[in-house]
């Protein structure tokens, strides 16, 4: 079981899993669309954007295109999903 920090929102694991499984860098709109399309979750796009900002601040994802706003999962994000208990994501 992976740790779930107090700051983590209910959509965060789904966002991380989508980025990990797709292997793609995606903008918020595409992340929101795919979460709903795949029946994983139904966040509003504004919620997705807020969660991406927090996940980036925690080092679990990175914004790789500042202008278009594409995000990809980092190694720390992959480690978190793998349940690496040595990570500090607090």
Short mmCIF file of C-alpha atoms in Angstrom, two decimals:
data_model
loop_
_atom_site.label_atom_id
_atom_site.label_comp_id
_atom_site.label_asym_id
_atom_site.label_seq_id
_atom_site.Cartn_x
_atom_site.Cartn_y
_atom_site.Cartn_z
CA UNK A 1 0.00 0.00 0.00
CA UNK A 2 1.39 3.38 -0.96
CA UNK A 3 1.42 6.24 1.54
CA UNK A 4 -1.20 8.94 1.06
CA UNK A 5 -0.05 12.34 2.34
CA UNK A 6 -2.60 14.73 3.84
CA UNK A 7 -2.18 17.16 0.95
CA UNK A 8 -3.06 14.58 -1.70
CA UNK A 9 -6.44 15.01 -3.35
CA UNK A 10 -8.73 12.22 -4.46
CA UNK A 11 -7.84 12.70 -8.16
CA UNK A 12 -4.07 12.82 -7.72
CA UNK A 13 -3.41 9.06 -7.91
CA UNK A 14 -5.58 8.82 -11.05
CA UNK A 15 -3.70 11.71 -12.68
CA UNK A 16 -0.35 10.09 -11.86
CA UNK A 17 -1.48 6.68 -13.11
CA UNK A 18 -2.77 8.16 -16.37
CA UNK A 19 0.52 9.96 -17.02
CA UNK A 20 2.51 6.86 -16.11
CA UNK A 21 0.45 4.40 -18.15
CA UNK A 22 0.22 6.63 -21.21
CA UNK A 23 3.92 7.50 -21.22
CA UNK A 24 2.91 10.82 -22.72
CA UNK A 25 3.22 14.47 -21.79
CA UNK A 26 -0.32 15.84 -21.69
CA UNK A 27 -2.01 19.21 -21.10
CA UNK A 28 -4.68 19.56 -18.38
CA UNK A 29 -7.58 19.40 -20.84
CA UNK A 30 -6.38 16.07 -22.27
CA UNK A 31 -5.81 14.66 -18.78
CA UNK A 32 -9.33 15.65 -17.73
CA UNK A 33 -10.83 14.26 -20.95
CA UNK A 34 -9.03 10.93 -20.69
CA UNK A 35 -9.83 10.41 -17.00
CA UNK A 36 -13.51 10.81 -17.82
CA UNK A 37 -13.41 8.98 -21.17
CA UNK A 38 -11.76 5.95 -19.55
CA UNK A 39 -14.25 6.04 -16.64
CA UNK A 40 -11.45 6.56 -14.13
CA UNK A 41 -12.58 9.86 -12.60
CA UNK A 42 -14.58 12.98 -13.48
CA UNK A 43 -12.71 16.06 -12.27
CA UNK A 44 -13.48 19.51 -13.63
CA UNK A 45 -10.67 20.90 -15.77
CA UNK A 46 -10.04 23.60 -13.15
CA UNK A 47 -9.64 20.88 -10.52
CA UNK A 48 -7.18 19.03 -12.73
CA UNK A 49 -5.18 22.23 -13.21
CA UNK A 50 -5.04 22.88 -9.45
CA UNK A 51 -3.99 19.30 -8.73
CA UNK A 52 -1.28 19.44 -11.42
CA UNK A 53 0.16 22.55 -9.79
CA UNK A 54 0.37 20.77 -6.42
CA UNK A 55 1.76 17.54 -7.91
CA UNK A 56 4.43 19.64 -9.67
CA UNK A 57 5.31 21.46 -6.45
CA UNK A 58 5.74 18.07 -4.75
CA UNK A 59 8.03 16.86 -7.56
CA UNK A 60 5.76 14.05 -8.77
CA UNK A 61 5.24 15.58 -12.21
CA UNK A 62 7.00 18.24 -14.23
CA UNK A 63 5.77 20.85 -16.65
CA UNK A 64 7.83 20.28 -19.76
CA UNK A 65 6.32 22.96 -21.99
CA UNK A 66 5.75 26.23 -20.17
CA UNK A 67 3.73 27.84 -22.94
CA UNK A 68 1.39 24.97 -23.85
CA UNK A 69 1.37 23.47 -20.37
CA UNK A 70 2.27 19.85 -21.00
CA UNK A 71 2.98 17.67 -17.97
CA UNK A 72 4.73 14.34 -17.54
CA UNK A 73 5.34 12.11 -14.56
CA UNK A 74 8.77 12.20 -12.92
CA UNK A 75 10.76 9.32 -11.48
CA UNK A 76 9.58 10.46 -8.05
CA UNK A 77 5.99 10.10 -9.28
CA UNK A 78 6.71 6.60 -10.54
CA UNK A 79 8.38 5.75 -7.23
CA UNK A 80 5.32 7.02 -5.35
CA UNK A 81 2.99 4.86 -7.45
CA UNK A 82 5.25 1.85 -6.83
CA UNK A 83 4.79 2.39 -3.09
CA UNK A 84 8.36 3.44 -2.39
CA UNK A 85 8.13 4.10 1.33
CA UNK A 86 11.51 5.88 1.41
CA UNK A 87 10.04 8.83 -0.51
CA UNK A 88 9.15 12.00 1.32
CA UNK A 89 6.05 13.43 -0.36
CA UNK A 90 4.76 15.31 2.67
#
